[in-house]
Every structure is written in C-alpha cells, then in structure tokens.
Tab-separated table of C-alpha atoms in Angstrom:
chain	number	residue	atom	x	y	z
R	1	UNK	CA	59.864	187.381	42.654
R	2	UNK	CA	59.375	183.977	43.820
R	3	UNK	CA	55.682	184.020	44.768
R	4	UNK	CA	55.267	182.965	48.525
R	5	UNK	CA	52.151	181.212	48.509
R	6	UNK	CA	51.974	179.701	51.992
R	7	UNK	CA	53.436	181.195	54.915
R	8	UNK	CA	52.517	179.486	59.118
R	9	UNK	CA	53.071	179.180	62.589
R	10	UNK	CA	52.803	175.705	63.513
R	11	UNK	CA	51.480	175.489	67.006
R	12	UNK	CA	52.318	172.306	69.449
R	13	UNK	CA	54.393	169.932	66.799
R	14	UNK	CA	56.979	168.107	68.548
R	15	UNK	CA	59.814	168.631	65.661
R	16	UNK	CA	57.610	171.313	63.215
R	17	UNK	CA	57.428	175.639	63.987
R	18	UNK	CA	57.109	176.829	60.563
R	19	UNK	CA	56.435	176.336	56.578
R	20	UNK	CA	57.281	178.590	54.249
R	21	UNK	CA	55.745	177.925	49.945
R	22	UNK	CA	57.394	179.411	47.545
R	23	UNK	CA	56.668	179.330	43.963
R	24	UNK	CA	58.418	180.310	40.649
R	25	UNK	CA	56.897	182.066	38.004
R	26	UNK	CA	59.240	183.323	35.716
R	27	UNK	CA	63.247	181.649	36.451
R	28	UNK	CA	65.459	183.515	39.649
R	29	UNK	CA	68.132	183.069	41.366
R	30	UNK	CA	68.837	185.586	45.086
R	31	UNK	CA	71.749	184.801	48.285
R	32	UNK	CA	69.795	182.800	51.000
R	33	UNK	CA	71.944	183.840	54.027
R	34	UNK	CA	71.161	181.277	56.884
R	35	UNK	CA	68.729	181.552	60.083
R	36	UNK	CA	70.214	179.407	62.697
R	37	UNK	CA	67.807	176.946	62.109
R	38	UNK	CA	67.698	173.283	60.323
R	39	UNK	CA	65.503	172.505	57.975
R	40	UNK	CA	63.185	169.536	55.815
R	41	UNK	CA	62.896	170.713	52.554
R	42	UNK	CA	60.507	168.870	49.346
R	43	UNK	CA	61.567	170.595	45.768
R	44	UNK	CA	59.264	170.149	43.647
R	45	UNK	CA	60.856	171.365	39.598
R	46	UNK	CA	64.727	173.084	38.585
R	47	UNK	CA	65.935	174.106	41.963
R	48	UNK	CA	69.747	174.693	42.607
R	49	UNK	CA	72.355	175.840	45.171
R	50	UNK	CA	75.482	176.469	44.731
R	51	UNK	CA	78.467	178.447	46.785
R	52	UNK	CA	82.611	179.069	46.542
R	53	UNK	CA	82.904	174.941	46.993
R	54	UNK	CA	79.699	173.384	45.966
R	55	UNK	CA	76.934	173.633	42.954
R	56	UNK	CA	74.604	170.879	42.773
R	57	UNK	CA	70.622	169.928	42.361
R	58	UNK	CA	68.973	169.220	45.183
R	59	UNK	CA	67.249	166.776	45.748
R	60	UNK	CA	63.437	165.620	46.253
R	61	UNK	CA	63.561	165.696	50.262
R	62	UNK	CA	65.806	166.633	51.712
R	63	UNK	CA	67.154	168.488	55.372
R	64	UNK	CA	69.206	171.115	56.388
R	65	UNK	CA	71.525	172.203	58.949
R	66	UNK	CA	72.632	175.727	58.852
R	67	UNK	CA	74.999	177.243	56.546
R	68	UNK	CA	76.872	180.526	55.184
R	69	UNK	CA	75.260	182.340	51.898
R	70	UNK	CA	74.780	180.613	48.923
R	71	UNK	CA	72.655	181.213	46.321
R	72	UNK	CA	70.136	179.610	45.361
R	73	UNK	CA	68.641	178.967	40.899
R	74	UNK	CA	65.142	178.377	40.154
R	75	UNK	CA	63.728	177.211	36.980
R	76	UNK	CA	60.363	178.967	36.250
R	77	UNK	CA	57.394	176.674	38.003
R	78	UNK	CA	59.581	175.469	40.358
R	79	UNK	CA	58.651	175.301	43.964
R	80	UNK	CA	59.491	174.171	47.035
R	81	UNK	CA	58.440	173.590	51.024
R	82	UNK	CA	60.353	174.676	53.689
R	83	UNK	CA	59.204	173.440	57.124
R	84	UNK	CA	61.725	174.997	60.204
R	85	UNK	CA	62.862	172.371	62.778
R	86	UNK	CA	64.912	173.520	65.836
R	87	UNK	CA	68.662	173.861	65.373
R	88	UNK	CA	70.211	170.879	66.104
R	89	UNK	CA	68.127	168.011	64.393
R	90	UNK	CA	69.462	167.862	61.808
R	91	UNK	CA	72.119	166.078	63.614
R	92	UNK	CA	69.548	164.298	65.428
R	93	UNK	CA	67.678	162.721	62.483
R	94	UNK	CA	70.820	161.913	60.134
R	95	UNK	CA	73.102	160.849	63.474
R	96	UNK	CA	76.002	162.248	61.760
R	97	UNK	CA	78.692	164.379	62.522
R	98	UNK	CA	77.284	168.051	60.346
R	99	UNK	CA	81.768	169.377	60.232
R	100	UNK	CA	81.809	166.139	58.128
R	101	UNK	CA	79.575	165.409	56.112
R	102	UNK	CA	78.560	169.106	55.172
R	103	UNK	CA	75.330	170.927	55.678
R	104	UNK	CA	72.507	168.885	53.544
R	105	UNK	CA	71.507	165.353	54.089
R	106	UNK	CA	69.120	163.419	51.321
R	107	UNK	CA	65.398	162.175	53.719
R	108	UNK	CA	66.337	159.153	51.759
R	109	UNK	CA	69.206	157.656	53.491
R	110	UNK	CA	67.559	158.157	57.145
R	111	UNK	CA	63.983	156.417	55.876
R	112	UNK	CA	63.184	154.248	52.954
R	113	UNK	CA	63.161	154.924	49.267
R	114	UNK	CA	59.439	154.749	49.260
R	115	UNK	CA	58.338	156.665	52.764
R	116	UNK	CA	60.476	159.596	50.769
R	117	UNK	CA	58.354	158.949	47.001
R	118	UNK	CA	55.011	158.038	48.811
R	119	UNK	CA	55.309	161.446	50.647
R	120	UNK	CA	56.781	163.814	48.112
R	121	UNK	CA	54.176	162.849	45.117
R	122	UNK	CA	51.124	163.535	48.216
R	123	UNK	CA	52.177	166.974	48.871
R	124	UNK	CA	52.689	167.209	44.754
R	125	UNK	CA	48.987	165.953	44.537
R	126	UNK	CA	47.218	167.754	47.184
R	127	UNK	CA	44.340	169.690	46.941
R	128	UNK	CA	45.443	171.597	49.970
R	129	UNK	CA	47.695	173.279	51.419
R	130	UNK	CA	47.913	171.308	54.838
R	131	UNK	CA	51.265	169.628	54.216
R	132	UNK	CA	52.541	168.796	57.817
R	133	UNK	CA	49.160	166.420	57.865
R	134	UNK	CA	50.537	164.590	55.451
R	135	UNK	CA	53.649	164.964	56.153
R	136	UNK	CA	52.856	163.283	59.336
R	137	UNK	CA	51.405	160.620	57.703
R	138	UNK	CA	54.613	159.455	56.540
R	139	UNK	CA	56.854	160.441	59.333
R	140	UNK	CA	55.391	160.376	62.131
R	141	UNK	CA	56.645	157.001	63.191
R	142	UNK	CA	60.270	158.726	63.263
R	143	UNK	CA	59.299	161.438	65.582
R	144	UNK	CA	60.115	159.888	68.876
R	145	UNK	CA	63.811	159.090	68.285
R	146	UNK	CA	64.484	162.091	65.819
R	147	UNK	CA	63.153	165.222	69.178
R	148	UNK	CA	65.706	163.543	71.544
R	149	UNK	CA	67.163	166.119	72.748
R	150	UNK	CA	70.819	166.673	71.922
R	151	UNK	CA	73.854	167.502	73.889
R	152	UNK	CA	73.071	171.727	73.150
R	153	UNK	CA	69.521	171.462	73.067
R	154	UNK	CA	69.099	173.860	75.863
R	155	UNK	CA	71.922	176.238	74.996
R	156	UNK	CA	70.642	176.900	71.863
R	157	UNK	CA	67.264	177.792	72.895
R	158	UNK	CA	68.890	180.162	75.141
R	159	UNK	CA	70.730	181.569	72.549
R	160	UNK	CA	67.646	182.446	70.865
R	161	UNK	CA	65.605	183.096	73.895
R	162	UNK	CA	68.374	185.840	74.179
R	163	UNK	CA	68.134	187.715	70.515
R	164	UNK	CA	72.152	185.885	70.181
R	165	UNK	CA	73.503	188.738	72.213
R	166	UNK	CA	75.920	186.287	74.774
R	167	UNK	CA	79.500	185.307	74.617
R	168	UNK	CA	81.029	182.483	75.359
R	169	UNK	CA	81.728	182.901	78.047
R	170	UNK	CA	77.804	183.603	79.313
R	171	UNK	CA	77.609	180.159	78.115
R	172	UNK	CA	79.898	178.704	79.766
R	173	UNK	CA	78.902	180.629	83.455
R	174	UNK	CA	75.485	179.327	82.798
R	175	UNK	CA	75.181	175.932	81.404
R	176	UNK	CA	78.608	174.897	83.217
R	177	UNK	CA	80.309	173.466	80.372
R	178	UNK	CA	83.758	173.805	79.057
R	179	UNK	CA	84.757	175.793	76.238
R	180	UNK	CA	86.291	172.903	74.719
R	181	UNK	CA	83.519	170.413	74.894
R	182	UNK	CA	81.058	173.227	73.661
R	183	UNK	CA	82.692	174.352	70.772
R	184	UNK	CA	82.962	170.085	69.952
R	185	UNK	CA	79.264	169.413	70.654
R	186	UNK	CA	78.754	172.926	68.681
R	187	UNK	CA	80.747	172.212	65.781
R	188	UNK	CA	78.946	168.212	65.535
R	189	UNK	CA	75.857	169.481	65.600
R	190	UNK	CA	75.543	172.631	63.637
R	191	UNK	CA	78.992	172.626	61.606
R	192	UNK	CA	80.187	175.300	63.074
R	193	UNK	CA	81.768	176.943	66.401
R	194	UNK	CA	79.612	178.520	69.334
R	195	UNK	CA	80.920	182.154	69.093
R	196	UNK	CA	79.668	181.831	64.674
R	197	UNK	CA	76.112	180.715	66.039
R	198	UNK	CA	76.033	182.801	68.439
R	199	UNK	CA	77.074	186.165	66.096
R	200	UNK	CA	74.669	184.404	62.934
R	201	UNK	CA	72.066	184.770	65.017
R	202	UNK	CA	72.939	187.795	65.966
R	203	UNK	CA	73.240	188.793	63.005
R	204	UNK	CA	69.403	187.730	61.686
R	205	UNK	CA	67.737	189.953	64.644
R	206	UNK	CA	69.219	193.110	63.604
R	207	UNK	CA	68.827	192.043	59.719
R	208	UNK	CA	65.213	191.699	60.697
R	209	UNK	CA	65.626	194.530	63.733
R	210	UNK	CA	66.011	196.766	60.896
R	211	UNK	CA	64.344	196.010	58.135
R	212	UNK	CA	61.137	195.761	60.876
R	213	UNK	CA	61.798	199.440	62.704
R	214	UNK	CA	63.255	203.590	62.005
R	215	UNK	CA	65.943	202.930	62.716
R	216	UNK	CA	69.386	204.264	62.023
R	217	UNK	CA	72.392	201.196	61.190
R	218	UNK	CA	74.821	202.744	64.153
R	219	UNK	CA	72.012	203.239	66.704
R	220	UNK	CA	70.941	199.419	66.136
R	221	UNK	CA	74.912	198.215	65.814
R	222	UNK	CA	74.942	200.051	69.082
R	223	UNK	CA	71.995	197.706	69.956
R	224	UNK	CA	73.177	194.567	69.384
R	225	UNK	CA	76.138	195.461	71.333
R	226	UNK	CA	78.457	195.597	68.180
R	227	UNK	CA	82.308	196.853	68.783
R	228	UNK	CA	82.120	199.198	66.258
R	229	UNK	CA	81.227	199.205	62.407
R	230	UNK	CA	83.909	196.669	61.210
R	231	UNK	CA	83.261	193.757	63.685
R	232	UNK	CA	79.246	194.757	62.706
R	233	UNK	CA	80.379	195.342	58.823
R	234	UNK	CA	82.594	191.815	59.129
R	235	UNK	CA	79.546	190.106	60.571
R	236	UNK	CA	77.122	191.313	57.185
R	237	UNK	CA	79.659	190.467	54.810
R	238	UNK	CA	80.658	186.444	56.384
R	239	UNK	CA	76.981	185.805	56.799
R	240	UNK	CA	75.159	187.787	53.255
R	241	UNK	CA	77.979	187.821	50.826
R	242	UNK	CA	77.366	191.804	50.747
R	243	UNK	CA	78.715	195.114	52.249
R	244	UNK	CA	75.923	196.836	54.780
R	245	UNK	CA	75.578	199.239	52.110
R	246	UNK	CA	74.741	195.700	49.491
R	247	UNK	CA	72.396	194.817	51.919
R	248	UNK	CA	70.943	197.198	53.575
R	249	UNK	CA	70.857	199.797	50.688
R	250	UNK	CA	67.401	201.516	49.826
R	251	UNK	CA	67.505	199.780	45.991
R	252	UNK	CA	69.183	196.501	46.896
R	253	UNK	CA	66.778	193.699	47.070
R	254	UNK	CA	68.426	191.355	48.979
R	255	UNK	CA	65.704	191.318	51.931
R	256	UNK	CA	62.758	191.007	50.105
R	257	UNK	CA	64.386	188.145	48.581
R	258	UNK	CA	65.976	186.381	51.351
R	259	UNK	CA	64.060	183.163	51.725
R	260	UNK	CA	62.680	183.000	55.239
R	261	UNK	CA	62.110	186.596	55.760
R	262	UNK	CA	58.379	186.017	56.892
R	263	UNK	CA	60.452	183.079	59.879
R	264	UNK	CA	59.771	184.860	62.412
R	265	UNK	CA	61.950	184.768	65.367
C-alpha cells in the first residue's frame, strides 16, 4: 500500500483546490479511476501507467485531464504530488484538444524547461510540505491565462453541484445550448461526451457514498437514479475495469487503493 503522507484542501487559490502526496515504500501496482477533475502532477522515482492502448513512464511534471481506469505501477521509494484543478483546466493550460491529443501533457510543452526543472528540484529538496508556495513561485506568472473560463466551465460546476444526477436535456435547458455544441465543447475540453462525463461524476459519487455509508447497493442505485442494476454495472465496468462484485466486495482492496480517495467532492 502507498503511504498517504499529505492530503490537504487548498483554500482561496485561483487554480488549485486539493493536494495529495503519496509515497511508495515498496513496489506497488493498482487500478486508478478518473475523478472527473484535471491535475498537476510531479513525479519522483520510477512510476508508469498503462491502459489498453499505452504503457509509458510518466514525465516528471505534467498535467492530465480525465481518463478512464488505468493501472499505475510504482517502484519502491518513488513518490508523487498530485494537485487538483477544475476539469477544464487541462484545455485552458495546454490549449490543445483533449480528444485528439490525449489526456496527458508535459508541462514543459507549456512553460520553459528551466522553469520545470527548477520547480521539480525545489519540491524534491523542500524541508516542508507547503508545496503550493513553491509551485506559485514558479508558475504564478501563468495563472491569469490558465484560470480563464472555458465554454463549459459553468456547466461543469453545475454538474458537480448536482452530483452528476442530471441528463443532457437538463443541461441543454439550463444553459440554452444545442446538443451538438455541448458535445463538441466537452469532447474538446475533456475528451468525452457530456453524457459520459455525467455518468463518470455520478459513478464517483456513488462509490464514495457506498464507501462512507452503511447502505445496501440496490438502495444506493435507486438514490443515484440508475435505471436498474444493469446500467449501474455497465458504468462500474467502464470506469473501474471491475464488476460491481469485485469493486465493492469486502475483500477487494480497490476502494482503499484508489489514488484520489481522500479528495472530497
């Protein structure tokens, strides 16, 4: 199991909202599921990810958008810091289409390599865990551009406020946007359709709800407005790579192992 050595909420920051630091005291492999947010990630040591399409070592500093479940493989004594941002920040920072580029972008593609190297080195040698001060020191000149709203910023906030318990028609009616425009913006900024994003956020809420509350699965399925068990099972398989029995079984460690478990919605 990785050691969660830091988990803190970041208040009143223009870009970041939560930070987690994980340390691996032994070789470790687990499945990670997307939370629906974007992240700034700093990697130390040998950490790689793989999914059905790719297998690669992570760059030392990168941003990532939402992505489906994937395996993370970390070697002993590796560690990383993960800082949460709003969903559409990946697009606002990278200025690239997530649907065509993919869900990961090196930060060195956006700022100078010297800035990246200096930031990475200073955090590695810092005598304290107040990493946000260090990140601000190196990246603050870029924040004004990075925090600008995208075409779906308000829609994404609306989805999170409502726990994903919406459908596409609700969004179209609320924001007076066409179905085609909605999906085009979502595919560009998140890599998925609006409907799939809604399902992903609802899935994350029900996972945390089941983990935190003494409630049976069928009652939770009803509460989170799934049509039936088969629809729920479909989302579990798509977003976690596991069946409901595997994901929620008392002996299966995936919920305890989820990287972003400590990050509150």
